[in-house]
PDB file of C-alpha atoms in Angstrom:
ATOM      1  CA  UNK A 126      61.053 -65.422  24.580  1.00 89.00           C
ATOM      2  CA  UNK A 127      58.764 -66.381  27.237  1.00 96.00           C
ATOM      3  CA  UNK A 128      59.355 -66.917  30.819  1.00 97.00           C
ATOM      4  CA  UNK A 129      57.033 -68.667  33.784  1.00 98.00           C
ATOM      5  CA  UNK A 130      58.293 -68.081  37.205  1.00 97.00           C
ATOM      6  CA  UNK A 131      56.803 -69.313  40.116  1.00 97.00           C
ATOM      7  CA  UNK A 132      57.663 -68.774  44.121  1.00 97.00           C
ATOM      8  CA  UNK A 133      55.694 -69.227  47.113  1.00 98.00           C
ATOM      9  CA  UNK A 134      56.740 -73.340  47.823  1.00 97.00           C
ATOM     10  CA  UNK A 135      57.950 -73.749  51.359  1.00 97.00           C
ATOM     11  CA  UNK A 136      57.860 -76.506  54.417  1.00 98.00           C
ATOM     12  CA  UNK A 137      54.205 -76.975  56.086  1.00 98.00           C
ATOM     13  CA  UNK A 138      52.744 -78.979  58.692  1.00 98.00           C
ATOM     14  CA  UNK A 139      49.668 -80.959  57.778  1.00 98.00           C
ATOM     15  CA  UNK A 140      46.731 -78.407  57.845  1.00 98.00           C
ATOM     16  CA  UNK A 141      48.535 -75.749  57.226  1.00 98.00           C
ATOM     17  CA  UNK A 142      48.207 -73.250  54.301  1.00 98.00           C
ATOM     18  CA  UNK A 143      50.080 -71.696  51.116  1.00 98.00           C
ATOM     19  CA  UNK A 144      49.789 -69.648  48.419  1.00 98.00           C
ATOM     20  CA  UNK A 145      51.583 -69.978  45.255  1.00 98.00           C
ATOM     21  CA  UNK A 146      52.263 -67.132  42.664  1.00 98.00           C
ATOM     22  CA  UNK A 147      53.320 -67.476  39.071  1.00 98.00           C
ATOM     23  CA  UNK A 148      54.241 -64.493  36.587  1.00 98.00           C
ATOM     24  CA  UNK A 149      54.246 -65.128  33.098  1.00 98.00           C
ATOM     25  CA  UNK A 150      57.100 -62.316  31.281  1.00 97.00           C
ATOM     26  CA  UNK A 151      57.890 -61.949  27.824  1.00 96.00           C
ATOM     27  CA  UNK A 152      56.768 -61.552  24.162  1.00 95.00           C
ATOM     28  CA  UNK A 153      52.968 -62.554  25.043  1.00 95.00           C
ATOM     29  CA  UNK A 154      49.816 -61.868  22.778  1.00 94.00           C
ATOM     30  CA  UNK A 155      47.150 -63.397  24.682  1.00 94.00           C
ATOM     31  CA  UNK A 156      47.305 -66.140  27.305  1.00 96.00           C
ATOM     32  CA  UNK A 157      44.254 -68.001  27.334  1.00 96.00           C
ATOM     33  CA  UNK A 158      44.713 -70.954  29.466  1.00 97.00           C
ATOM     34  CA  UNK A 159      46.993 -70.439  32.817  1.00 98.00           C
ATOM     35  CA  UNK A 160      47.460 -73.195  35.807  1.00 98.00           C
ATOM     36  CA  UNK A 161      49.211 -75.659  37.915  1.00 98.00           C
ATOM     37  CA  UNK A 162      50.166 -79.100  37.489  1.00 98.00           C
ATOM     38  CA  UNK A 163      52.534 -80.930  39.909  1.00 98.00           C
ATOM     39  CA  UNK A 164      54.881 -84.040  39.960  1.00 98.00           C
ATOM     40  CA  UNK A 165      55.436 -86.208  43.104  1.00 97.00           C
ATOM     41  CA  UNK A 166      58.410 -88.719  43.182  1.00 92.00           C
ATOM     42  CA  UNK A 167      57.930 -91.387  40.958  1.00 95.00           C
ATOM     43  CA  UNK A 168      54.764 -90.221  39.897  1.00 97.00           C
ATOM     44  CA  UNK A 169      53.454 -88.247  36.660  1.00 97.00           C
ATOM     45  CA  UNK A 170      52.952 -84.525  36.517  1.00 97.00           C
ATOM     46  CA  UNK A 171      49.273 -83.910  36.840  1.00 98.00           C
ATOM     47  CA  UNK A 172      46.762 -81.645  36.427  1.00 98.00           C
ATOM     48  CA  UNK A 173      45.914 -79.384  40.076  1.00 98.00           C
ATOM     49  CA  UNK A 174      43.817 -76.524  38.611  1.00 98.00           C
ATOM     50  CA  UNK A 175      43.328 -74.444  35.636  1.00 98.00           C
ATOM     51  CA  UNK A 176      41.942 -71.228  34.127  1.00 97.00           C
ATOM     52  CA  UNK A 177      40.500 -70.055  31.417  1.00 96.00           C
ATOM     53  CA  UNK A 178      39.295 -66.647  30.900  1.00 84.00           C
ATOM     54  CA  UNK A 179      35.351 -66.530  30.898  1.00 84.00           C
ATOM     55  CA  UNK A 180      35.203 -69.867  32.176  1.00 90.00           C
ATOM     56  CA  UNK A 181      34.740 -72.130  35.495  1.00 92.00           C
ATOM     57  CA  UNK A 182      38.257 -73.362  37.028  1.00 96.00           C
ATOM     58  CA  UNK A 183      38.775 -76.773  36.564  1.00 97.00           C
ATOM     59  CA  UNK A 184      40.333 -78.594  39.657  1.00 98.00           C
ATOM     60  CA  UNK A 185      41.659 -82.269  40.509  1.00 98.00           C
ATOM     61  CA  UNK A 186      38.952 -83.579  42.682  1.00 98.00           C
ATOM     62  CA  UNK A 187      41.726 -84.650  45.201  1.00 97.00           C
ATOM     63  CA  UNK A 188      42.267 -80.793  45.684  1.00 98.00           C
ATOM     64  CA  UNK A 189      38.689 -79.342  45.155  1.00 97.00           C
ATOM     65  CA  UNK A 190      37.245 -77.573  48.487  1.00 96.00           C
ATOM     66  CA  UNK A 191      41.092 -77.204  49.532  1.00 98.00           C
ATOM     67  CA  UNK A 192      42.523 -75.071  46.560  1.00 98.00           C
ATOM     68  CA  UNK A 193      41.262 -71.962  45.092  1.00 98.00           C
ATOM     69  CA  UNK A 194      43.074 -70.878  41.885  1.00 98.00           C
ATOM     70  CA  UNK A 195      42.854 -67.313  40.810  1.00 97.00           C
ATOM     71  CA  UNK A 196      44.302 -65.213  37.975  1.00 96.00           C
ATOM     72  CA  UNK A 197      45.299 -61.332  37.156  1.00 96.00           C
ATOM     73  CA  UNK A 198      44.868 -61.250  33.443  1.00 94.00           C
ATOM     74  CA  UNK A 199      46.189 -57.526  33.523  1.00 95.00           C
ATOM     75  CA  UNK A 200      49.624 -58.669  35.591  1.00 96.00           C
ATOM     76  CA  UNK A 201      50.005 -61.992  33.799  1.00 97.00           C
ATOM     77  CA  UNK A 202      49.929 -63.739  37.252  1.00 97.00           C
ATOM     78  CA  UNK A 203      48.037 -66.640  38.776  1.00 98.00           C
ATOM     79  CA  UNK A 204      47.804 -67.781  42.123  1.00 98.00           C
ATOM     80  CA  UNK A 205      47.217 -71.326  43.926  1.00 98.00           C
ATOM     81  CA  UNK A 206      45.628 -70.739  47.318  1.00 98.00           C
ATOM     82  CA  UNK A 207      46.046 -74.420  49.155  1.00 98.00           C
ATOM     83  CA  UNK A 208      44.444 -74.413  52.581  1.00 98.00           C
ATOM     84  CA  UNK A 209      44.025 -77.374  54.550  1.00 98.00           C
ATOM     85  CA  UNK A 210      47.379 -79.519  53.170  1.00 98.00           C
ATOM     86  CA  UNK A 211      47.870 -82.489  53.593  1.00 98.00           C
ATOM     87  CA  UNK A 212      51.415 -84.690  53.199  1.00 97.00           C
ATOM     88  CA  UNK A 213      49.963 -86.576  50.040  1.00 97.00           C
ATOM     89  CA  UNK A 214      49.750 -82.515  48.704  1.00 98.00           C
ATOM     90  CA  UNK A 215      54.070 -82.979  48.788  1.00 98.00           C
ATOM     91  CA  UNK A 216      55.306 -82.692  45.080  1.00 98.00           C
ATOM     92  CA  UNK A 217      56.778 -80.000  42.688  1.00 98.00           C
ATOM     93  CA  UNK A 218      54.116 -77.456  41.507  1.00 98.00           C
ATOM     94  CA  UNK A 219      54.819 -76.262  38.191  1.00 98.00           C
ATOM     95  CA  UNK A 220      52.904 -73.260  35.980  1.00 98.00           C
ATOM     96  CA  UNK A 221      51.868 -73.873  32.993  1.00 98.00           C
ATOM     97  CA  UNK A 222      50.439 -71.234  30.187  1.00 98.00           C
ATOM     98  CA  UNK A 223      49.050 -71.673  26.849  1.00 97.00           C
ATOM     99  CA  UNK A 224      49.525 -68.657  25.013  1.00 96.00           C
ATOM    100  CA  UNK A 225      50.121 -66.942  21.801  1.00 95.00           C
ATOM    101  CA  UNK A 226      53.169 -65.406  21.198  1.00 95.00           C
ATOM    102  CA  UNK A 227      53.743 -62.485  17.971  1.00 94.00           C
ATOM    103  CA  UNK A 228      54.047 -63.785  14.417  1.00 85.00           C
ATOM    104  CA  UNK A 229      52.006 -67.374  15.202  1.00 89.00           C
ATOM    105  CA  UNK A 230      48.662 -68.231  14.986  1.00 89.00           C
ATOM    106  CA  UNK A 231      48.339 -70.947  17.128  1.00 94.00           C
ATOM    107  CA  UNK A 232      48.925 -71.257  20.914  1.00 95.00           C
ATOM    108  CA  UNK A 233      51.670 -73.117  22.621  1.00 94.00           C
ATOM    109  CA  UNK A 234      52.636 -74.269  26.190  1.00 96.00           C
ATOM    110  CA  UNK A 235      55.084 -73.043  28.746  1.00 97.00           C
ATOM    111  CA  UNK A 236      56.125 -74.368  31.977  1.00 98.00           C
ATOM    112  CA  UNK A 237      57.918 -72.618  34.988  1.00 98.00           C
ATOM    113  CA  UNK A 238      60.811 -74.339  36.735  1.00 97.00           C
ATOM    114  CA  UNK A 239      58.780 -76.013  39.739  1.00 97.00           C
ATOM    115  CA  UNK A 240      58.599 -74.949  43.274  1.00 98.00           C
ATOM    116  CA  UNK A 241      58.680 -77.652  45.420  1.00 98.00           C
ATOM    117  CA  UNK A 242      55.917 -77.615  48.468  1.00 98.00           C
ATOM    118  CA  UNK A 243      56.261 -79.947  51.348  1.00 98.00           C
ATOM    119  CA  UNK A 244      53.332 -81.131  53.462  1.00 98.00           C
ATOM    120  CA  UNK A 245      55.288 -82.674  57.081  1.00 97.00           C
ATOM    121  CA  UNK A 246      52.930 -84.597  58.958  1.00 94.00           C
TER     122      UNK A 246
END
């Protein structure tokens, strides 16, 4: 059993900053890939950032220069640092890891339950 739990979301103003935290508990091998997608009304869930260990973060280019994603590989956590929101930035952020749990070879995808960040202007 594997669970993704994310806090941080809150109200902003336009401008203003937050920073998102996400905890990955459970029966975990290995998590290679951990990030944060997110999923506006009406809209898909899409890719915000990403990271892999030993590699470059990958971000949305609507979000690059605003968002910094980090990661504690020892603590299972990763962290969305969004400075500079803006009210298009409004949507539910969900976690995402791809990971390997005991007793499988191959690595599968788990989601947190969303934390919803609002960006007032």
């Amino acid at each position: 059993q594997v669970q993704l739990v994310e806090s941080g979301g809150d109200l902003v103003q336009a401008g203003g900053s937050l920073r998102l935290s996400c905890v990955a508990s459970g029966s975990i091998v290995t998590i290679n890939t951990m990030g944060w997608y997110r999923q506006a009304p009406g809209k898909q869930r899409e890719l915000v950032a990403a990271i892999t260990s030993g590699t470059s973060p990958n971000y949305a280019d609507s979000v690059k220069e605003r968002f910094t994603i980090s990661r504690d590989n020892a603590k299972n956590r990763v962290y969305l640092q969004m400075n500079s929101l803006k009210p298009e930035d409004t949507a539910v952020y969900y976690c995402n890891a791809r990971l390997r749990t005991p007793w499988v070879t191959f690595l599968n995808d788990y989601w947190g339950q969303g934390t919803q960040v609002t960006v007032s202007s």
